[in-house]
Short mmCIF file of C-alpha atoms (C1' of nucleotides) in Angstrom, two decimals:
data_model
loop_
_atom_site.label_atom_id
_atom_site.label_comp_id
_atom_site.label_asym_id
_atom_site.label_seq_id
_atom_site.Cartn_x
_atom_site.Cartn_y
_atom_site.Cartn_z
CA MET A 599 32.94 480.53 37.35
CA ALA A 600 33.42 483.89 35.73
CA THR A 601 30.67 484.82 33.32
CA GLY A 602 32.80 485.74 30.35
CA ASP A 603 35.89 483.61 30.60
CA LEU A 604 37.50 482.34 27.43
CA MET A 605 37.75 478.70 28.26
CA SER A 606 34.08 478.43 29.16
CA ARG A 607 33.08 480.00 25.90
CA ALA A 608 35.39 477.83 23.85
CA LEU A 609 34.04 474.75 25.60
CA ALA A 610 30.48 475.90 25.07
CA ALA A 611 31.26 476.35 21.37
CA LEU A 612 32.50 472.76 21.30
CA GLU A 613 29.25 471.44 22.77
CA GLU A 614 27.37 472.74 19.75
CA ILE A 615 29.47 471.13 17.09
CA ASP A 616 30.97 467.72 16.65
CA GLY A 617 34.04 466.20 15.05
CA PRO A 618 37.48 467.80 14.87
CA VAL A 619 38.01 471.10 16.64
CA PRO A 620 37.30 473.82 14.09
CA VAL A 621 39.90 476.45 13.39
CA GLU A 622 37.70 479.37 14.41
CA VAL A 623 37.37 478.07 17.96
CA ILE A 624 41.15 477.78 18.25
CA HIS A 625 41.52 481.16 16.76
CA GLY A 626 39.11 482.60 19.30
CA LEU A 627 41.08 480.93 22.04
CA VAL A 628 44.50 481.88 20.78
CA ASP A 629 43.80 485.41 19.73
CA ALA A 630 41.52 486.35 22.60
CA GLU A 631 39.25 487.61 19.86
CA ALA A 632 40.96 490.89 19.13
CA VAL A 633 41.37 492.51 22.52
CA THR A 634 40.69 496.21 22.10
CA GLY A 635 42.64 498.68 24.15
CA PRO A 636 44.08 498.25 27.66
CA MET A 637 42.25 496.28 30.35
CA THR A 638 42.19 496.47 34.13
CA ILE A 639 43.37 493.63 36.33
CA ALA A 640 39.77 492.77 37.19
CA GLN A 641 38.79 492.50 33.55
CA VAL A 642 41.70 490.26 32.70
CA ALA A 643 41.01 488.15 35.77
CA ASP A 644 37.44 487.68 34.63
CA LEU A 645 38.49 486.90 31.08
CA LEU A 646 40.93 484.23 32.20
CA ASP A 647 38.84 483.02 35.13
CA MET A 648 41.57 483.62 37.67
CA SER A 649 42.04 485.97 40.61
CA PRO A 650 43.82 489.34 40.49
CA HIS A 651 46.13 487.85 43.12
CA THR A 652 47.20 485.21 40.62
CA LEU A 653 47.77 487.79 37.90
CA ARG A 654 50.01 489.81 40.20
CA TYR A 655 51.81 486.60 41.10
CA TYR A 656 52.41 485.82 37.42
CA GLU A 657 53.85 489.26 36.91
CA ARG A 658 55.98 488.96 40.02
CA ILE A 659 57.65 485.78 38.80
CA GLY A 660 58.32 487.34 35.45
CA LEU A 661 55.75 485.74 33.16
CA VAL A 662 54.50 489.14 31.94
CA GLU A 663 55.43 492.75 32.15
CA VAL A 664 52.50 495.05 32.71
CA ALA A 665 52.40 498.82 32.31
CA ARG A 666 50.85 501.15 34.90
CA ASP A 667 48.37 503.93 34.22
CA ALA A 668 48.48 507.47 35.66
CA GLY A 669 47.09 506.22 38.97
CA GLY A 670 49.68 503.45 39.28
CA HIS A 671 47.16 500.75 38.40
CA ARG A 672 48.04 497.88 36.08
CA SER A 673 47.06 498.42 32.48
CA TYR A 674 47.07 495.25 30.38
CA ASP A 675 47.60 495.95 26.69
CA ALA A 676 46.67 493.51 23.93
CA ALA A 677 50.12 491.90 23.90
CA ALA A 678 50.06 491.30 27.65
CA VAL A 679 46.58 489.82 27.44
CA ARG A 680 47.57 487.54 24.56
CA ARG A 681 50.54 486.39 26.55
CA LEU A 682 48.38 485.66 29.58
CA VAL A 683 45.86 483.79 27.44
CA PHE A 684 48.73 481.61 26.32
CA VAL A 685 49.92 481.16 29.89
CA ALA A 686 46.44 480.25 31.08
CA ARG A 687 45.95 477.64 28.41
CA MET A 688 49.34 476.09 28.96
CA ARG A 689 48.75 475.99 32.70
CA LEU A 690 45.37 474.32 32.13
CA SER A 691 47.04 471.65 30.07
CA GLY A 692 49.46 471.00 32.88
CA MET A 693 52.61 472.79 31.82
CA ALA A 694 54.78 473.58 34.83
CA MET A 695 55.54 477.16 35.77
CA ARG A 696 59.27 476.74 35.16
CA ASP A 697 58.68 475.41 31.65
CA LEU A 698 56.41 478.33 30.97
CA GLN A 699 59.04 480.72 32.30
CA HIS A 700 61.63 479.05 30.11
CA TYR A 701 59.45 479.26 27.02
CA LEU A 702 58.57 482.90 27.56
CA ARG A 703 62.18 483.81 28.22
CA LEU A 704 63.01 482.29 24.85
CA ALA A 705 60.16 484.16 23.21
CA ASP A 706 61.59 487.40 24.60
CA GLU A 707 64.96 486.60 23.09
CA GLY A 708 63.62 486.83 19.57
CA ASP A 709 63.25 484.73 16.47
CA ASP A 710 66.53 482.87 16.90
CA THR A 711 64.91 480.76 19.59
CA VAL A 712 62.02 479.57 17.43
CA PRO A 713 63.48 476.07 16.91
CA GLU A 714 63.98 475.61 20.63
CA ARG A 715 60.48 476.85 21.32
CA LEU A 716 59.15 474.47 18.72
CA ASP A 717 60.87 471.62 20.55
CA LEU A 718 59.26 472.64 23.81
CA LEU A 719 55.87 472.78 22.14
CA LEU A 720 56.31 469.36 20.56
CA GLU A 721 57.30 467.94 23.91
CA HIS A 722 54.30 469.54 25.53
CA ARG A 723 52.04 468.16 22.82
CA ASP A 724 53.26 464.67 23.62
CA THR A 725 52.61 465.29 27.29
CA ILE A 726 49.05 466.32 26.54
CA ARG A 727 48.55 463.27 24.35
CA ARG A 728 49.79 461.02 27.11
CA GLN A 729 47.44 462.71 29.56
CA LEU A 730 44.58 462.20 27.14
CA ARG A 731 45.33 458.50 26.85
CA GLU A 732 45.59 458.05 30.60
CA LEU A 733 42.41 460.01 31.21
CA THR A 734 40.56 458.00 28.61
CA LEU A 735 41.59 454.84 30.38
CA SER A 736 40.58 456.30 33.74
CA LEU A 737 37.22 457.28 32.30
CA ALA A 738 36.65 453.80 30.95
CA ALA A 739 37.59 452.27 34.29
CA THR A 740 35.32 454.65 36.18
CA GLU A 741 32.42 453.93 33.86
CA TYR A 742 33.07 450.24 34.23
CA LYS A 743 32.82 450.61 37.99
CA ILE A 744 29.71 452.73 37.70
CA ALA A 745 28.16 450.01 35.57
CA THR A 746 28.90 447.37 38.19
CA TYR A 747 27.19 449.55 40.80
CA GLY A 748 24.33 450.76 38.66
CA GLY A 749 23.75 447.46 36.90
CA HIS A 750 22.52 445.68 39.99
CA THR A 751 21.99 446.95 43.51
CA GLY A 752 22.48 443.55 45.10
CA PRO A 753 25.13 442.67 47.72
CA SER A 754 28.78 442.83 46.81
CA SER A 755 31.65 440.64 47.90
CA ALA A 756 33.78 441.69 50.84
CA GLY A 757 36.65 444.08 50.30
CA GLU A 758 35.09 445.70 47.29
CA THR A 759 35.69 449.32 46.59
CA MET B 1199 59.42 454.08 34.75
CA ALA B 1200 58.98 450.73 36.43
CA THR B 1201 59.24 447.78 34.11
CA GLY B 1202 56.05 446.01 35.06
CA ASP B 1203 53.64 448.71 36.10
CA LEU B 1204 49.98 448.30 35.34
CA MET B 1205 49.30 451.61 33.69
CA SER B 1206 52.15 451.22 31.23
CA ARG B 1207 50.90 447.83 30.19
CA ALA B 1208 47.31 448.98 29.82
CA LEU B 1209 48.48 451.91 27.72
CA ALA B 1210 50.67 449.63 25.63
CA ALA B 1211 47.64 447.39 25.07
CA LEU B 1212 45.73 450.41 23.84
CA GLU B 1213 48.41 451.28 21.29
CA GLU B 1214 47.80 447.96 19.58
CA ILE B 1215 44.08 448.23 19.15
CA ASP B 1216 41.79 451.01 18.06
CA GLY B 1217 38.25 452.16 18.77
CA PRO B 1218 36.47 451.94 22.12
CA VAL B 1219 38.43 450.66 25.09
CA PRO B 1220 37.87 446.90 25.23
CA VAL B 1221 36.54 445.31 28.38
CA GLU B 1222 39.55 443.04 28.86
CA VAL B 1223 41.90 445.98 29.21
CA ILE B 1224 39.69 447.55 31.87
CA HIS B 1225 39.40 444.21 33.56
CA GLY B 1226 43.15 443.85 33.62
CA LEU B 1227 43.42 447.32 35.07
CA VAL B 1228 40.67 446.91 37.63
CA ASP B 1229 41.42 443.40 38.78
CA ALA B 1230 45.19 443.70 38.72
CA GLU B 1231 45.03 440.46 36.81
CA ALA B 1232 44.46 438.04 39.63
CA VAL B 1233 47.13 438.95 42.16
CA THR B 1234 48.37 435.73 43.67
CA GLY B 1235 49.39 435.66 47.29
CA PRO B 1236 50.87 438.46 49.39
CA MET B 1237 53.34 440.98 47.95
CA THR B 1238 56.16 443.00 49.45
CA ILE B 1239 56.14 446.78 49.47
CA ALA B 1240 58.77 446.85 46.73
CA GLN B 1241 56.69 444.62 44.47
CA VAL B 1242 53.56 446.70 44.93
CA ALA B 1243 55.57 449.88 44.39
CA ASP B 1244 56.83 448.47 41.11
CA LEU B 1245 53.39 447.31 40.06
CA LEU B 1246 51.86 450.72 40.69
CA ASP B 1247 54.89 452.70 39.61
CA MET B 1248 55.22 454.57 42.87
CA SER B 1249 57.74 454.62 45.68
CA PRO B 1250 57.58 452.57 48.88
CA HIS B 1251 57.54 455.94 50.66
CA THR B 1252 54.29 456.78 48.95
CA LEU B 1253 52.75 453.42 49.83
CA ARG B 1254 53.62 453.92 53.49
CA TYR B 1255 52.16 457.41 53.27
CA TYR B 1256 48.90 456.04 51.83
CA GLU B 1257 48.68 453.57 54.68
CA ARG B 1258 49.50 456.27 57.22
CA ILE B 1259 46.60 458.46 56.12
CA GLY B 1260 44.23 455.54 56.25
CA LEU B 1261 43.74 454.63 52.59
CA VAL B 1262 44.67 450.98 53.21
CA GLU B 1263 45.35 448.66 56.06
CA VAL B 1264 48.28 446.36 55.49
CA ALA B 1265 49.18 443.25 57.47
CA ARG B 1266 52.72 442.52 58.71
CA ASP B 1267 54.63 439.28 58.27
CA ALA B 1268 56.65 437.50 60.95
CA GLY B 1269 59.51 439.93 60.52
CA GLY B 1270 57.28 443.00 60.88
CA HIS B 1271 57.41 443.76 57.16
CA ARG B 1272 54.33 444.85 55.23
CA SER B 1273 52.53 442.04 53.47
CA TYR B 1274 50.03 443.21 50.84
CA ASP B 1275 47.28 440.68 50.22
CA ALA B 1276 45.13 440.65 47.07
CA ALA B 1277 42.45 442.90 48.61
CA ALA B 1278 45.02 445.52 49.63
CA VAL B 1279 46.58 445.45 46.20
CA ARG B 1280 43.21 445.79 44.49
CA ARG B 1281 42.44 448.72 46.71
CA LEU B 1282 45.74 450.38 45.88
CA VAL B 1283 45.21 449.78 42.17
CA PHE B 1284 41.95 451.64 42.55
CA VAL B 1285 43.64 454.43 44.49
CA ALA B 1286 46.39 454.76 41.90
CA ARG B 1287 43.98 455.01 39.01
CA MET B 1288 41.78 457.53 40.77
CA ARG B 1289 44.82 459.61 41.67
CA LEU B 1290 46.00 459.50 38.07
CA SER B 1291 42.65 460.79 36.93
CA GLY B 1292 42.98 463.67 39.34
CA MET B 1293 40.79 462.66 42.26
CA ALA B 1294 41.86 464.49 45.42
CA MET B 1295 43.14 462.57 48.40
CA ARG B 1296 40.26 463.68 50.62
CA ASP B 1297 37.71 462.44 48.10
CA LEU B 1298 39.52 459.16 47.91
CA GLN B 1299 39.57 458.94 51.69
CA HIS B 1300 35.87 459.72 51.77
CA TYR B 1301 35.06 457.09 49.16
CA LEU B 1302 37.09 454.38 50.85
CA ARG B 1303 35.61 455.18 54.24
CA LEU B 1304 32.20 454.64 52.67
CA ALA B 1305 33.37 451.40 51.10
CA ASP B 1306 34.45 450.20 54.53
CA GLU B 1307 31.03 450.95 55.93
CA GLY B 1308 29.40 448.32 53.78
CA ASP B 1309 26.74 447.98 51.13
CA ASP B 1310 24.46 450.67 52.57
CA THR B 1311 26.76 453.30 51.18
CA VAL B 1312 26.65 452.07 47.59
CA PRO B 1313 24.29 454.85 46.42
CA GLU B 1314 26.53 457.53 47.90
CA ARG B 1315 29.60 455.92 46.37
CA LEU B 1316 27.82 455.80 43.05
CA ASP B 1317 27.18 459.54 43.33
CA LEU B 1318 30.86 460.17 43.97
CA LEU B 1319 31.80 458.05 40.97
CA LEU B 1320 29.34 459.86 38.72
CA GLU B 1321 30.71 463.18 39.86
CA HIS B 1322 34.23 462.00 39.24
CA ARG B 1323 33.27 460.75 35.80
CA ASP B 1324 32.01 464.23 34.95
CA THR B 1325 35.25 465.71 36.21
CA ILE B 1326 37.25 463.40 33.96
CA ARG B 1327 35.04 464.26 31.01
CA ARG B 1328 35.57 467.96 31.62
CA GLN B 1329 39.31 467.40 31.83
CA LEU B 1330 39.19 465.50 28.56
CA ARG B 1331 37.39 468.35 26.84
CA GLU B 1332 39.80 470.94 28.18
CA LEU B 1333 42.81 468.85 27.25
CA THR B 1334 41.46 468.27 23.76
CA LEU B 1335 41.15 472.01 23.33
CA SER B 1336 44.65 472.55 24.72
CA LEU B 1337 45.99 469.96 22.33
CA ALA B 1338 44.31 471.62 19.38
CA ALA B 1339 45.67 475.01 20.42
CA THR B 1340 49.16 473.61 20.90
CA GLU B 1341 49.09 471.91 17.51
CA TYR B 1342 47.83 475.12 15.98
CA LYS B 1343 50.81 476.94 17.43
CA ILE B 1344 53.19 474.23 16.30
CA ALA B 1345 51.78 474.58 12.80
CA THR B 1346 52.41 478.33 12.78
CA TYR B 1347 56.02 477.68 13.81
CA GLY B 1348 56.61 474.64 11.65
CA GLY B 1349 54.67 475.90 8.65
CA HIS B 1350 57.11 478.67 7.85
CA THR B 1351 60.38 479.57 9.50
CA GLY B 1352 60.21 483.23 8.50
CA PRO B 1353 60.21 486.20 10.88
CA SER B 1354 57.34 486.68 13.30
CA SER B 1355 55.68 489.86 14.51
CA ALA B 1356 56.83 491.43 17.78
CA GLY B 1357 55.36 490.21 21.06
CA GLU B 1358 54.63 486.79 19.70
CA THR B 1359 54.82 483.79 21.95
"C1'" DC C 56 81.10 436.63 62.91
"C1'" DT C 57 80.16 440.30 60.11
"C1'" DA C 58 78.64 442.97 56.38
"C1'" DG C 59 74.93 444.19 53.29
"C1'" DG C 60 70.58 445.27 52.13
"C1'" DA C 61 65.76 445.62 52.55
"C1'" DC C 62 62.80 446.72 55.61
"C1'" DT C 63 60.65 449.33 60.02
"C1'" DT C 64 58.89 453.91 62.61
"C1'" DC C 65 58.68 458.69 63.34
"C1'" DG C 66 58.75 463.34 62.44
"C1'" DA C 67 60.36 466.93 59.70
"C1'" DG C 68 61.08 469.10 55.23
"C1'" DC C 69 60.05 470.32 50.49
"C1'" DG C 70 58.26 472.14 45.96
"C1'" DC C 71 54.59 473.87 43.75
"C1'" DA C 72 51.22 477.25 42.83
"C1'" DC C 73 48.93 480.04 44.64
"C1'" DT C 74 46.42 482.86 48.45
"C1'" DC C 75 46.04 486.02 51.89
"C1'" DG C 76 46.58 489.98 55.10
"C1'" DA C 77 48.15 494.42 56.40
"C1'" DA C 78 48.81 498.91 55.45
"C1'" DC C 79 48.33 502.15 52.21
"C1'" DG C 80 46.79 505.35 47.77
"C1'" DC C 81 43.61 507.49 44.90
"C1'" DA C 82 39.32 508.88 42.80
"C1'" DA C 83 34.51 509.19 42.30
"C1'" DA C 84 29.78 509.31 44.91
"C1'" DC C 85 27.06 511.05 48.34
"C1'" DG D 607 34.77 515.89 53.53
"C1'" DT D 608 34.31 511.30 54.38
"C1'" DT D 609 33.01 506.92 52.89
"C1'" DT D 610 33.22 503.30 49.40
"C1'" DG D 611 35.70 500.60 46.49
"C1'" DC D 612 39.18 499.22 43.60
"C1'" DG D 613 43.59 499.19 43.27
"C1'" DT D 614 48.78 499.08 45.11
"C1'" DT D 615 53.22 496.63 47.58
"C1'" DC D 616 55.33 493.38 50.42
"C1'" DG D 617 56.05 489.41 52.85
"C1'" DA D 618 54.16 485.58 54.98
"C1'" DG D 619 51.01 481.63 55.10
"C1'" DT D 620 48.43 477.63 53.13
"C1'" DG D 621 47.24 473.07 51.24
"C1'" DC D 622 48.49 469.36 48.76
"C1'" DG D 623 51.00 465.30 48.04
"C1'" DC D 624 54.55 463.52 48.69
"C1'" DT D 625 59.72 462.86 50.03
"C1'" DC D 626 63.39 462.37 52.95
"C1'" DG D 627 66.54 461.35 56.89
"C1'" DA D 628 67.77 459.20 61.08
"C1'" DA D 629 68.03 455.41 63.82
"C1'" DG D 630 66.95 450.95 64.43
"C1'" DT D 631 65.61 445.75 63.25
"C1'" DC D 632 65.94 441.57 60.83
"C1'" DC D 633 67.47 438.12 57.48
"C1'" DT D 634 70.83 436.21 54.32
"C1'" DA D 635 75.38 435.42 52.20
"C1'" DG D 636 80.07 434.99 52.57
#
DNA sequence: CTAGGACTTCGAGCGCACTCGAACGCAAAC
DNA sequence: GTTTGCGTTCGAGTGCGCTCGAAGTCCTAG
């Protein structure tokens, strides 16, 4: 795990507090807390906890455009970083690459596509909610099974998993 | 979506009630509500909401052994179905195939491996919990973004996603 | 008797999302 | 001046989890 990656810090912030996710944490996550000046590929990779290989791959398939410095090296400006933060979070929540490509293509087309983008986001929200419900159920089932193992260490019936 | 699959019904049950997941729902999910007699591959596929192809694949890689009837067709007895219910739920919660193979191999080795299986379950529980936290954060971020789109339909600044 | 449909085995193919390796460039450190 | 190290491009390879197709078998209905 990278030392300074965003997700880790946001999650750590959540450990401290309880109840609904506070706006500042989201803000920190969404805005990449005011990225100052251009970053190298290694810095962005560390920030997003992914490999430089993956960042080049994302650029290759058209998720971001990245400028080059005098030496031909990638130079990620604030906009590029913000975009990648968005990509990383959406990927983490299970959005497929093609949907992400679609969304970002729309974003590049300007404000006319806002309604369509909103639809995509609403759909994605529902997907996340469904995942949350399924995971909650899986967690309950796993804990149930743990309880049957941990509750008593006696013999079990044949065929048990 | 299959009409009678387990997960759908468990999720539907959860819609009705609120608060912590009740034991009966878990029981229904874990025990496949008292499977009576042997089932065909099509019936199991429908129950688990997966294709016959996938069931054959699971058997091929050693996740289950399945008996054949007089005509050479697969005949899933209650134990096989229970095992597959377990497999399906673990897969849904993101457990990798190799971990599942490992776990089931241990289960086949008998009661001596209960402690090791317990360890695997505890580890998996932590994985699910981490996923839940990350998803919750992703949901909050997505809803935040939806709010910025839905809140006002005015022009946005350049480079916005 | 024949046609349909659900099943069987086997191996090959696929889509996704990376991940890697090779060969090279450039710039600072020793 | 050469070594170290971080970067570059390009294409190919990997691992996962299915998914499919071909060719054949078996039972049932018409």
